[in-house]
Short mmCIF file of C-alpha atoms and ligand atoms in Angstrom, two decimals:
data_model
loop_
_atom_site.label_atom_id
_atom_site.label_comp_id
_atom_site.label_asym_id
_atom_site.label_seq_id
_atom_site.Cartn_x
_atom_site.Cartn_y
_atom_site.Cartn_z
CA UNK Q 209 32.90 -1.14 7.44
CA UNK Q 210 29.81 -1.93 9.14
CA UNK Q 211 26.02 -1.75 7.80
CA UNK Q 212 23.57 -0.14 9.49
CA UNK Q 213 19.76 0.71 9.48
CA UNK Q 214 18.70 4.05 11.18
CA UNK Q 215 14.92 3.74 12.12
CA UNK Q 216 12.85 7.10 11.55
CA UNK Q 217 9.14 5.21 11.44
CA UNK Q 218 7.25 2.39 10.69
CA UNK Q 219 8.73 0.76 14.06
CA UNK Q 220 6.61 -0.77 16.45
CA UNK Q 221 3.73 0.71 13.97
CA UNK Q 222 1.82 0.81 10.63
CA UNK Q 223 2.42 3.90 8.71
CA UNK Q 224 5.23 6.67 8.17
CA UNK Q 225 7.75 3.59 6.96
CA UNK Q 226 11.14 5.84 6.81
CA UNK Q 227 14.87 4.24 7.23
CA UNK Q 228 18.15 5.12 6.21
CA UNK Q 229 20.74 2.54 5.05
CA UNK Q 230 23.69 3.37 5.68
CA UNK Q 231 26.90 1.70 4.38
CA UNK Q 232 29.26 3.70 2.39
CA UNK Q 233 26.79 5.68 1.19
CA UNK Q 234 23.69 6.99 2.94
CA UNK Q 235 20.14 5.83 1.11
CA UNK Q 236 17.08 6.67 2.60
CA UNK Q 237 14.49 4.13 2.02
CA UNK Q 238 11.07 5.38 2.09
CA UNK Q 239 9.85 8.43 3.54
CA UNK Q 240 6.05 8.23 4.31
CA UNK Q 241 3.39 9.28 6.59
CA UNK Q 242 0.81 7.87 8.90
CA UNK Q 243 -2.44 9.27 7.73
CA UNK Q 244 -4.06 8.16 10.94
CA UNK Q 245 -2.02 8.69 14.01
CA UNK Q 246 -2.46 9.90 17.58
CA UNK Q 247 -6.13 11.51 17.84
CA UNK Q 248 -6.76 10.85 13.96
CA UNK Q 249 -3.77 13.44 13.35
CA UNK Q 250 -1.24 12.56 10.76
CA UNK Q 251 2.29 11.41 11.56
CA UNK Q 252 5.57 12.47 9.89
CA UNK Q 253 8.93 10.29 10.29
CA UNK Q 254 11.64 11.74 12.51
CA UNK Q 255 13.67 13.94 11.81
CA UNK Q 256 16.71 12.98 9.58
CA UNK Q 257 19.47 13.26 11.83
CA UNK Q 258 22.10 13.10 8.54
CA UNK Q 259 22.85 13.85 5.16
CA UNK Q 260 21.43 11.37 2.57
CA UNK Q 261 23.11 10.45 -1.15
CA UNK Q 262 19.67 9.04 -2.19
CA UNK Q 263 16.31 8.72 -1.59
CA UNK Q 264 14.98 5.17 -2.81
CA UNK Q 265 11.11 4.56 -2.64
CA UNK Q 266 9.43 0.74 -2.58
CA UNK Q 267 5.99 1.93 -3.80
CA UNK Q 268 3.22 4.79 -4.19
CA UNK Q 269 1.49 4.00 -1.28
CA UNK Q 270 1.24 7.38 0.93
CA UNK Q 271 2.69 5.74 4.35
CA UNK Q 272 5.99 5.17 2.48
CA UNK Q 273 5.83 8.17 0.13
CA UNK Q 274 3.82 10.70 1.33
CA UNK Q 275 6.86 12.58 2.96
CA UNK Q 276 9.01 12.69 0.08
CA UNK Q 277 8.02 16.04 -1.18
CA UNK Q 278 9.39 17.28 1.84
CA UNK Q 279 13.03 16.18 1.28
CA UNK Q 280 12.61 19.23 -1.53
CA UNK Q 281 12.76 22.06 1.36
CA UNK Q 282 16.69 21.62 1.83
CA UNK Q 283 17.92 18.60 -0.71
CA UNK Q 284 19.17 17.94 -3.89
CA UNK Q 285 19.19 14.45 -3.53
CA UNK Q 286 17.98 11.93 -6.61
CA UNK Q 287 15.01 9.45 -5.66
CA UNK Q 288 14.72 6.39 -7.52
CA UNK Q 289 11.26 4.57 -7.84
CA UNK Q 290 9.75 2.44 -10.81
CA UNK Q 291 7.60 4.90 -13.56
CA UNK Q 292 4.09 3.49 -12.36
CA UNK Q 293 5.50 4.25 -8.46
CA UNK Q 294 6.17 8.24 -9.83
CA UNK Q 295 3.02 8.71 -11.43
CA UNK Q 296 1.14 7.45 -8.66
CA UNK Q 297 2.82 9.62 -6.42
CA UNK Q 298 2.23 12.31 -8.41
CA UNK Q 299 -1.52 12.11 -7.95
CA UNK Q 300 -1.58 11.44 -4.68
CA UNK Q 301 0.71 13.64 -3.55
CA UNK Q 302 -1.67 15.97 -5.05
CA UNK Q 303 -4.59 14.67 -3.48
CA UNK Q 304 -3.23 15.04 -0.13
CA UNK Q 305 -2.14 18.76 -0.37
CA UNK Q 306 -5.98 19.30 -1.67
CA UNK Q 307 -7.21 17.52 1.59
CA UNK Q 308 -4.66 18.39 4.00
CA UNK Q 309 -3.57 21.43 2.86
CA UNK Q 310 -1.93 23.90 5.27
CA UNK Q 311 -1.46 20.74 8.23
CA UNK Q 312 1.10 19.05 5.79
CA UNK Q 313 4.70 20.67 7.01
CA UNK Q 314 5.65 20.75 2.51
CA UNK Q 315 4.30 23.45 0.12
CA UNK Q 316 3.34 23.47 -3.62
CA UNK Q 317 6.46 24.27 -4.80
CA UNK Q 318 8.35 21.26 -2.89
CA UNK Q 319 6.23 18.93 -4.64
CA UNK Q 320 7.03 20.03 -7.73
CA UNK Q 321 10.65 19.92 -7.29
CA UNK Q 322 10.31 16.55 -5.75
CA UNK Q 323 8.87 15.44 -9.79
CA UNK Q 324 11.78 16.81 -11.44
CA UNK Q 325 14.38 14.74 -9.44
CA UNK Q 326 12.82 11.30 -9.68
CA UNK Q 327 15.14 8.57 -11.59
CA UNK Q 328 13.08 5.47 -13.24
CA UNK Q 329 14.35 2.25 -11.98
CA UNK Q 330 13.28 -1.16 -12.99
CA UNK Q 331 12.63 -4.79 -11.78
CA UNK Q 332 15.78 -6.54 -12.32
CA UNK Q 333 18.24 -3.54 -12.82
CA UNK Q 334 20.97 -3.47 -11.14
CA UNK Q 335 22.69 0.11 -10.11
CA UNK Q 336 26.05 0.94 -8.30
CA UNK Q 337 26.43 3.54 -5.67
CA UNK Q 338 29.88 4.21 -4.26
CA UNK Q 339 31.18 0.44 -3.60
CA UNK Q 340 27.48 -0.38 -2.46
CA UNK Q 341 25.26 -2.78 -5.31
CA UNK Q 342 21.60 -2.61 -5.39
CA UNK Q 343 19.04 -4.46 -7.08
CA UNK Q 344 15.04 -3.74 -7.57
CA UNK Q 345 12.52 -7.12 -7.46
CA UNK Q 346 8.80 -7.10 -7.72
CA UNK Q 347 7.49 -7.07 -4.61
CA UNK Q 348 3.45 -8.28 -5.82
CA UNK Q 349 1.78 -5.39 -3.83
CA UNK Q 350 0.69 -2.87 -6.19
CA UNK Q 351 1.55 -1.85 -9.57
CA UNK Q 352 5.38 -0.64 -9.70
CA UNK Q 353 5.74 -2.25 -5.96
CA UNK Q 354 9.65 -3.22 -5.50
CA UNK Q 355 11.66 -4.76 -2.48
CA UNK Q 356 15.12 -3.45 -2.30
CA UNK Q 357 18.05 -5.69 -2.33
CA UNK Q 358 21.64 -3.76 -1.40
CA UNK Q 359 25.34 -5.63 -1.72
CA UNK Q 360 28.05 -4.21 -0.09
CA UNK Q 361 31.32 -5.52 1.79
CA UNK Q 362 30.34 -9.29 0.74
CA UNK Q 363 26.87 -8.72 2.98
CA UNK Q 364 22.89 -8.65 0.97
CA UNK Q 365 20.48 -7.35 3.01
CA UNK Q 366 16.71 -7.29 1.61
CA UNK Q 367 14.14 -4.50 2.48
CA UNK Q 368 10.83 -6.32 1.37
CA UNK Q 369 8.64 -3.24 1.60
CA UNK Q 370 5.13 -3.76 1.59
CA UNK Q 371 4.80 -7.43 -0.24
CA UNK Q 372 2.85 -10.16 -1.37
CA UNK Q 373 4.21 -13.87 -2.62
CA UNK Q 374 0.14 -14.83 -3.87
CA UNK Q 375 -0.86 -14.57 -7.08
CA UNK Q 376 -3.43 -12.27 -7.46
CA UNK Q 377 -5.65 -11.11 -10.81
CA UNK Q 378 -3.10 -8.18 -11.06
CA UNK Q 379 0.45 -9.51 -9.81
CA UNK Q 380 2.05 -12.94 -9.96
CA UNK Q 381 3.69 -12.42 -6.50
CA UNK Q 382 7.27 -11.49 -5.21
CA UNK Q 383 10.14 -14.39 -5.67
CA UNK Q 384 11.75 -15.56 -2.57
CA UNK Q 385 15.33 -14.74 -2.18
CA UNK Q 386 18.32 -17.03 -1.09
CA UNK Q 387 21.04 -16.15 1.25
CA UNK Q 388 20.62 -12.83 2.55
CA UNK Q 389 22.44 -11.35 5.55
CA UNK Q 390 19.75 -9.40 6.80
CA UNK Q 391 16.38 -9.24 5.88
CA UNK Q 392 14.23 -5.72 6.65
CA UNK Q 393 10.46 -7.05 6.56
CA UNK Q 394 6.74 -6.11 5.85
CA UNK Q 395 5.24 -7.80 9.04
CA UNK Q 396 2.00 -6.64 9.18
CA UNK Q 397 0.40 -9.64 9.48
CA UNK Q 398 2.77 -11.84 11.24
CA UNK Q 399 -0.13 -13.20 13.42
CA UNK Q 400 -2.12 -13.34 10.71
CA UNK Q 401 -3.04 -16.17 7.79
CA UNK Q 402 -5.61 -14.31 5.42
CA UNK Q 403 -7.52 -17.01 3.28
CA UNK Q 404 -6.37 -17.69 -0.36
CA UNK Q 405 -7.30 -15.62 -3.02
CA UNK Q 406 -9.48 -18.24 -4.91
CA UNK Q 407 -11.29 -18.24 -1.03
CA UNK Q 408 -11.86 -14.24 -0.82
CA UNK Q 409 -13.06 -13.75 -4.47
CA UNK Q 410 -15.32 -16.83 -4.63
CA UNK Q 411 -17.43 -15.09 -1.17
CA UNK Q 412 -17.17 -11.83 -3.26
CA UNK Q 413 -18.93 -13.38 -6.64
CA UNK Q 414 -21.20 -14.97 -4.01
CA UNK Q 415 -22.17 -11.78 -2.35
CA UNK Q 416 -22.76 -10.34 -5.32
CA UNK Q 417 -24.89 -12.97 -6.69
CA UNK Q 418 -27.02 -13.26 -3.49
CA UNK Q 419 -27.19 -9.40 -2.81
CA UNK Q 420 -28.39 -8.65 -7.30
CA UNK Q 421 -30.92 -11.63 -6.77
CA UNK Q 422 -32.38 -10.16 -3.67
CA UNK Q 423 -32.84 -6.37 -5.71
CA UNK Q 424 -29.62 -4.73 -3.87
CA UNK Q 425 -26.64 -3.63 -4.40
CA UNK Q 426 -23.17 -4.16 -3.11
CA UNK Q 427 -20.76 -0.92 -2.35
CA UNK Q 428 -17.47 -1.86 -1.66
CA UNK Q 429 -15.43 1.44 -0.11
CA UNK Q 430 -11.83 0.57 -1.27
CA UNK Q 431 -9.00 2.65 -1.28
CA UNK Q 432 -8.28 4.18 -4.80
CA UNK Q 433 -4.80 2.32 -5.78
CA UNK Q 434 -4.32 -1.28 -5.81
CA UNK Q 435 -7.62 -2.54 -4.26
CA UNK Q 436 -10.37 -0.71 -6.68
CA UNK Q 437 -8.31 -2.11 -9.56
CA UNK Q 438 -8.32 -5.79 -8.16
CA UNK Q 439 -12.23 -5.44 -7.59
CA UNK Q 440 -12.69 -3.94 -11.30
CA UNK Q 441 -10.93 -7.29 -12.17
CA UNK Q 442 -12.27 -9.87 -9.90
CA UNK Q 443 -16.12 -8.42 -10.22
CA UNK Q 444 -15.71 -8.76 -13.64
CA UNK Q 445 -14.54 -11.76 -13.83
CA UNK Q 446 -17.43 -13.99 -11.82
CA UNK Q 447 -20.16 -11.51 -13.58
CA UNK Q 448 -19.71 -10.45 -16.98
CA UNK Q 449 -23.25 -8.54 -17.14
CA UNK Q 450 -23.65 -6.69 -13.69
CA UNK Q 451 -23.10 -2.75 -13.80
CA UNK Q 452 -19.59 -1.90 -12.03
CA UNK Q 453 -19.72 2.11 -10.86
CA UNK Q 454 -16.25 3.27 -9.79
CA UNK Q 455 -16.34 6.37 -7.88
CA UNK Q 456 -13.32 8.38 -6.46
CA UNK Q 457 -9.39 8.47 -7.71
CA UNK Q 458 -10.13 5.22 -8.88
CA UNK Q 459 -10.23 6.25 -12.45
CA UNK Q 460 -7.36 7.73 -12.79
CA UNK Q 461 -5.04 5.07 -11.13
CA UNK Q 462 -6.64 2.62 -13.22
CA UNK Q 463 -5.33 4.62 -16.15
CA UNK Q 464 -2.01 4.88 -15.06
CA UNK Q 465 -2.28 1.18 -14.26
CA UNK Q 466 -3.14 0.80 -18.12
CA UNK Q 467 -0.63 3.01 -19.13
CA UNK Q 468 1.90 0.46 -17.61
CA UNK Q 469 1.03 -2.98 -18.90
CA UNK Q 470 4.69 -4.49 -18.09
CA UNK Q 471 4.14 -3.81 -14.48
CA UNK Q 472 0.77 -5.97 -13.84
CA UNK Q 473 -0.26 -9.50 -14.94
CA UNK Q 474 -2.93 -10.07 -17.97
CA UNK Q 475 -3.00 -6.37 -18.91
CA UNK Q 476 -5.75 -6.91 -21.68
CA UNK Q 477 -8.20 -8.73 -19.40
CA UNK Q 478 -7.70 -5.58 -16.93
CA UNK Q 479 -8.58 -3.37 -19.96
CA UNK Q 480 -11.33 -5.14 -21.24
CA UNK Q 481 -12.95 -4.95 -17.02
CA UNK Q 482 -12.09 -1.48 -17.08
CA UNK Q 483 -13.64 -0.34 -19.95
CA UNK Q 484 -16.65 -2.52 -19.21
CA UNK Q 485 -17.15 -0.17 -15.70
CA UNK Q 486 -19.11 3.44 -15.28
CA UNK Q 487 -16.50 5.80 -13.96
CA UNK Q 488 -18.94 8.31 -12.09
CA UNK Q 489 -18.19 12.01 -12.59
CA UNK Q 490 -20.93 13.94 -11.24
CA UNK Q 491 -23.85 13.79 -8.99
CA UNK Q 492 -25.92 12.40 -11.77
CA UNK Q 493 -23.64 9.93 -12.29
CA UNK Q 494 -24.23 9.00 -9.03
CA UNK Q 495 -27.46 8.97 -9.02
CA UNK Q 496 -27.58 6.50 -11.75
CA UNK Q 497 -24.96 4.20 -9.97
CA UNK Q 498 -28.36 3.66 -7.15
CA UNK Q 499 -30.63 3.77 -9.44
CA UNK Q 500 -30.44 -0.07 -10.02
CA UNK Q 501 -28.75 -2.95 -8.66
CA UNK Q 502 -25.53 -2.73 -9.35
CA UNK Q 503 -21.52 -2.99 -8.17
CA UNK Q 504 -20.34 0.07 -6.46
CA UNK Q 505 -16.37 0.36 -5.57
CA UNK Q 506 -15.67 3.90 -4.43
CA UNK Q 507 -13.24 5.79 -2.08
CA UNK Q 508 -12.49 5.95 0.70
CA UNK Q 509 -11.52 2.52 1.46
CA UNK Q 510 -11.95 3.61 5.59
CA UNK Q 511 -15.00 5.68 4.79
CA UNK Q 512 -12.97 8.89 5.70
CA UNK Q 513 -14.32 11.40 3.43
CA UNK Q 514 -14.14 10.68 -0.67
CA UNK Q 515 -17.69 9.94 -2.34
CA UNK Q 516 -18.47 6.08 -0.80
CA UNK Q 517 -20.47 8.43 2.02
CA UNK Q 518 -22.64 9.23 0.34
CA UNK Q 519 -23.62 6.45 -0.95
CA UNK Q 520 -24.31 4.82 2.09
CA UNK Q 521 -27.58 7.26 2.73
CA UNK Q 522 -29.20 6.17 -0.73
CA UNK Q 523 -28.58 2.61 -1.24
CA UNK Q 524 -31.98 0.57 -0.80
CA UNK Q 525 -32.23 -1.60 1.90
CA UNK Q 526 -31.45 -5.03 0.20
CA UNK Q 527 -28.34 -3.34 -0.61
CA UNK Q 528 -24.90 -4.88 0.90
CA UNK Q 529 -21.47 -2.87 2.55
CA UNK Q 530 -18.89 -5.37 1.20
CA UNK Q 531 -15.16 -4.34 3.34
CA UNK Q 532 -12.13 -5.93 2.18
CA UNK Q 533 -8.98 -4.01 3.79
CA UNK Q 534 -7.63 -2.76 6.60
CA UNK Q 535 -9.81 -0.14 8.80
CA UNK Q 536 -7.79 1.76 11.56
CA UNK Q 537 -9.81 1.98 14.70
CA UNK Q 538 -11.87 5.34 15.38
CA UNK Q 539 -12.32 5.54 11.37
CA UNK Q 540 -15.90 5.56 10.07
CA UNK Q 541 -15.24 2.25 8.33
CA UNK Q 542 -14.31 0.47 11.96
CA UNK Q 543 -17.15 2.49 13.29
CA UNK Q 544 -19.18 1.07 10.53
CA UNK Q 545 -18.50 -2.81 11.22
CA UNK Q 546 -17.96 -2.23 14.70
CA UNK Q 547 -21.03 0.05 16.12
CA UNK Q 548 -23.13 0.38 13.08
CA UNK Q 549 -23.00 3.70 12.37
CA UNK Q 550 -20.93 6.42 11.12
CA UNK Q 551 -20.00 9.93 11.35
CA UNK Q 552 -20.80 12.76 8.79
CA UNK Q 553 -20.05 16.13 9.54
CA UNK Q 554 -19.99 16.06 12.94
CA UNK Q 555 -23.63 13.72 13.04
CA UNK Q 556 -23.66 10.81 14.47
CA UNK Q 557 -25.75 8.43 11.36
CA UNK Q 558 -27.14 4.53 12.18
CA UNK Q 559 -26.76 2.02 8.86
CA UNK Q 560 -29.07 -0.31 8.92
CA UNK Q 561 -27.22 -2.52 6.13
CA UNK Q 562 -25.56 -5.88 6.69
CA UNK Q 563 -21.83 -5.66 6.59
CA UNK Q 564 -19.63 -7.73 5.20
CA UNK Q 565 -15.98 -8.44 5.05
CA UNK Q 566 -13.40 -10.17 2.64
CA UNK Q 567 -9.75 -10.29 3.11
CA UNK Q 568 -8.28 -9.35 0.12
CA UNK Q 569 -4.95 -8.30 1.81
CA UNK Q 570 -2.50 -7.19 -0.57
CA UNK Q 571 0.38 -7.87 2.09
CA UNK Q 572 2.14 -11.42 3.29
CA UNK Q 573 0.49 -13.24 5.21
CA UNK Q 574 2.18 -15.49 8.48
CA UNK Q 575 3.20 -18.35 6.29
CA UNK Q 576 4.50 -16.37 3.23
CA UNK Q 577 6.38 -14.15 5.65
CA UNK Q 578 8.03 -17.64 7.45
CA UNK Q 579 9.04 -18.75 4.35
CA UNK Q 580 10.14 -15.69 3.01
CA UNK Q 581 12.73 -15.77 6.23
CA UNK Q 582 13.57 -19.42 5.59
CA UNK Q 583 14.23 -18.92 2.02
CA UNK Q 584 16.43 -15.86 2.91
CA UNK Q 585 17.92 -17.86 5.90
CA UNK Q 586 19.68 -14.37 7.27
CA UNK Q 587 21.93 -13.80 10.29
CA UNK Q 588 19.73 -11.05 11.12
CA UNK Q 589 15.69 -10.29 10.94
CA UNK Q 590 14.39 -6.67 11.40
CA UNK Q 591 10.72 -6.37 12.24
CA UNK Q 592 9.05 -3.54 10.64
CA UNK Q 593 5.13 -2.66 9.56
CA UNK Q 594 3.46 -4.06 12.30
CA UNK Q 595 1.20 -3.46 15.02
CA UNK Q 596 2.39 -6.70 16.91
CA UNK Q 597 6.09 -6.04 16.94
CA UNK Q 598 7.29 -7.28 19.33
CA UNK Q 599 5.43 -10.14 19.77
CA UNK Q 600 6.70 -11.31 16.39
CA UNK Q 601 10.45 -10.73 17.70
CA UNK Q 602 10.02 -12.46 20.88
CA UNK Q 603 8.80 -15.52 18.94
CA UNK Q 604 11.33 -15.55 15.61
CA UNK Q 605 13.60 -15.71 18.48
CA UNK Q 606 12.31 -18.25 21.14
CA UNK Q 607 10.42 -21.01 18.34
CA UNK Q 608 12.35 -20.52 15.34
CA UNK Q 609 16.06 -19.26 16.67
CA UNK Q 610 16.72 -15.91 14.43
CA UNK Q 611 18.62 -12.64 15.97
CA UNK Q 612 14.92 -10.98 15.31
CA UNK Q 613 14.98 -7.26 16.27
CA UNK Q 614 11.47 -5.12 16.48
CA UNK Q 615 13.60 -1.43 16.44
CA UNK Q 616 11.59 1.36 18.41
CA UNK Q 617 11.31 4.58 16.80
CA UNK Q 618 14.85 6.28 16.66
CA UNK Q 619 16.79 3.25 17.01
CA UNK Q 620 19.95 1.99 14.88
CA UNK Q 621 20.40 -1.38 14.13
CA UNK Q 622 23.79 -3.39 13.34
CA UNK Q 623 23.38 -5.27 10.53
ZN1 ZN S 925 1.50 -0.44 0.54
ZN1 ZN S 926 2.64 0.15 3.86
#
């Protein structure tokens, strides 16, 4: 019986990652959305064109499980995902009802169902479906991040998900994995080396240093989950005395984050940074947060609504705009680094701030995603997550020799 891969998003793009795998069962793996699409609409997945036995879900993040919720209109199906991926979702689930209300296609009520038929999974378990074997591994993206490993008919394919292989302050990095058949892969920055960690957070304690001496501040907009924690940790870590203000969901994810020490690295050091930070609550909060120089991380990480706005209109002008993810073009945050200004409420405002930026991907980069290929040495390589496709196929192909396959949207692969 053959193994195959029905492609329903993340395919020739970033965002809405949703596949089935289908071998003698039918497992759905991931089912997100793409926050950002065509004319700054979101993007669902295709429809599902079949029955499913399972839903299984590589992390929180909203482009791989922001469309799960909407499985609850017509399903019954179980979804597996670690307890730190669940709660997550939970809350951000939640968020994005409160912001997108009536354009999401799910309702209240599908949400909640969607909570009551989660099953906990965990790194290392193993768990049988019909005759098909699968395994969960840490992936090193976020907290409760997992690549998917399936067995069946004597084949092991590997869906990485969204991974890293770098130690960071909060994961040790995903494990390379030997002799897979097929390998389903985070590509997103195939073209792309980003500088070591030790690199990125040494120009962030610099910037800081520079930008406190000088009488500013530094605001970093970061998105809520995975990247606010890391800055909680690193800032703390180069400068024990400097005020850290966390604004946005922050908070809460860093709680959940706390709640789930077995799932990041150095859990008491993460504490001891978190409970050393101002989480703002109110506009007087916030007020207090520009009062002085200080350390500013707040939502959203691509300045699309969430409080970092408003920040930007009273920090004083020794102050610094520190980026250190991903902006997608037309967003205020490429606005902000590429034209200097951004939009609020329909005005067009100038920031007259220096800009900064710091890769602190939490993703592969090209070497760790060669090497995660070599390792797995597989007959076949599907390219997923990634704004440069096909470019990536046409060279796994000519300069290294793998059956590489970039799927379009709506394709099914052989595997
Ligand atoms: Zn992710
Ligand atoms: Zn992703």
């Amino acid at each position: 019986m053959d193994i195959k891969l029905h492609c329903f998003g993340a395919s020739n793009e970033v965002g809405r990652s949703a596949f089935i795998l289908k071998t003698d069962k039918s497992v759905l793996i991931d089912y997100g959305i793409k926050l950002f699409g065509k004319d700054g609409k979101p993007e669902y997945p295709l429809d599902l064109d079949q029955r499913i036995d399972a839903a299984l879900l590589s992390h929180a993040h909203l482009d791989h499980s922001g469309f799960i919720p909407n499985l609850y209109k017509f399903s019954k199906v179980r979804w597996y995902a670690t307890p730190p991926t669940r709660e997550l979702c939970e809350l951000l689930w939640k968020d994005s009802m409160k912001i997108m209300g009536d354009e999401l296609p799910y309702r209240i009520n599908h949400f909640n169902r969607a909570l009551k038929y989660w099953t906990p999974v965990m790194y290392g378990q193993n768990m049988r479906m019909g005759q098909t074997d699968f395994r969960f591994l840490d992936a090193g993206h976020i907290a409760g991040s997992m690549m998917i490993e399936a067995q069946f008919n004597r084949k092991k394919i590997i869906y990485t998900g969204d991974f890293k292989m770098e130690e960071t302050r909060l994961h040790k990095g995903a494990r390379p994995i030997e002799d897979a058949n097929a390998v389903i892969i985070d590509s997103t920055y195939a073209k792309k080396e980003h500088p070591s960690r030790k690199e990125a957070e040494k120009k962030i304690a610099d910037e800081i240093s520079e930008t406190l001496k000088a009488g500013g501040s530094i605001l970093f907009p970061a998105f809520s989950l995975g990247r606010t924690q890391e800055l909680i940790r690193i800032v703390r870590a180069y400068h024990k005395d400097v005020d850290i203000f966390v604004d946005g969901m922050g908070r809460a994810m860093c709680e959940i984050y706390m709640k789930y020490p077995r799932y990041i690295k150095e859990p008491n050091e993460f504490r001891a940074a978190v409970r050393s930070s101002y989480f703002v609550r109110g506009p007087n909060d916030r007020k207090k947060a520009t009062r002085d120089p200080a350390v500013i991380i707040s939502s959203a990480g691509m300045m699309e609504g969430g409080p970092v706005l408003g920040y930007l209109m009273n920090l004083n002008s020794q102050s610094r705009i520190v980026f250190t993810g991903y902006v997608v073009e037309g967003t205020n945050g490429w606005k902000l680094q590429n034209e200097g200004y951004v939009t609020i409420e329909g005005q067009d405002m100038d920031v007259d701030l220096p800009i900064e930026n710091v890769d602190l991907s939490a993703h592969a980069g090209r070497s760790d995603i060669l090497n995660f290929i070599k390792w797995a040495n597989p007959d076949k390589v599907v390219i997923v997550h990634s704004d440069a496709a096909k470019d990536f196929e046409r060279e796994l192909k000519e300069d290294f020799g793998y059956d590489a396959v970039a799927p379009e949207i709506g394709d099914t692969i052989n595997l």
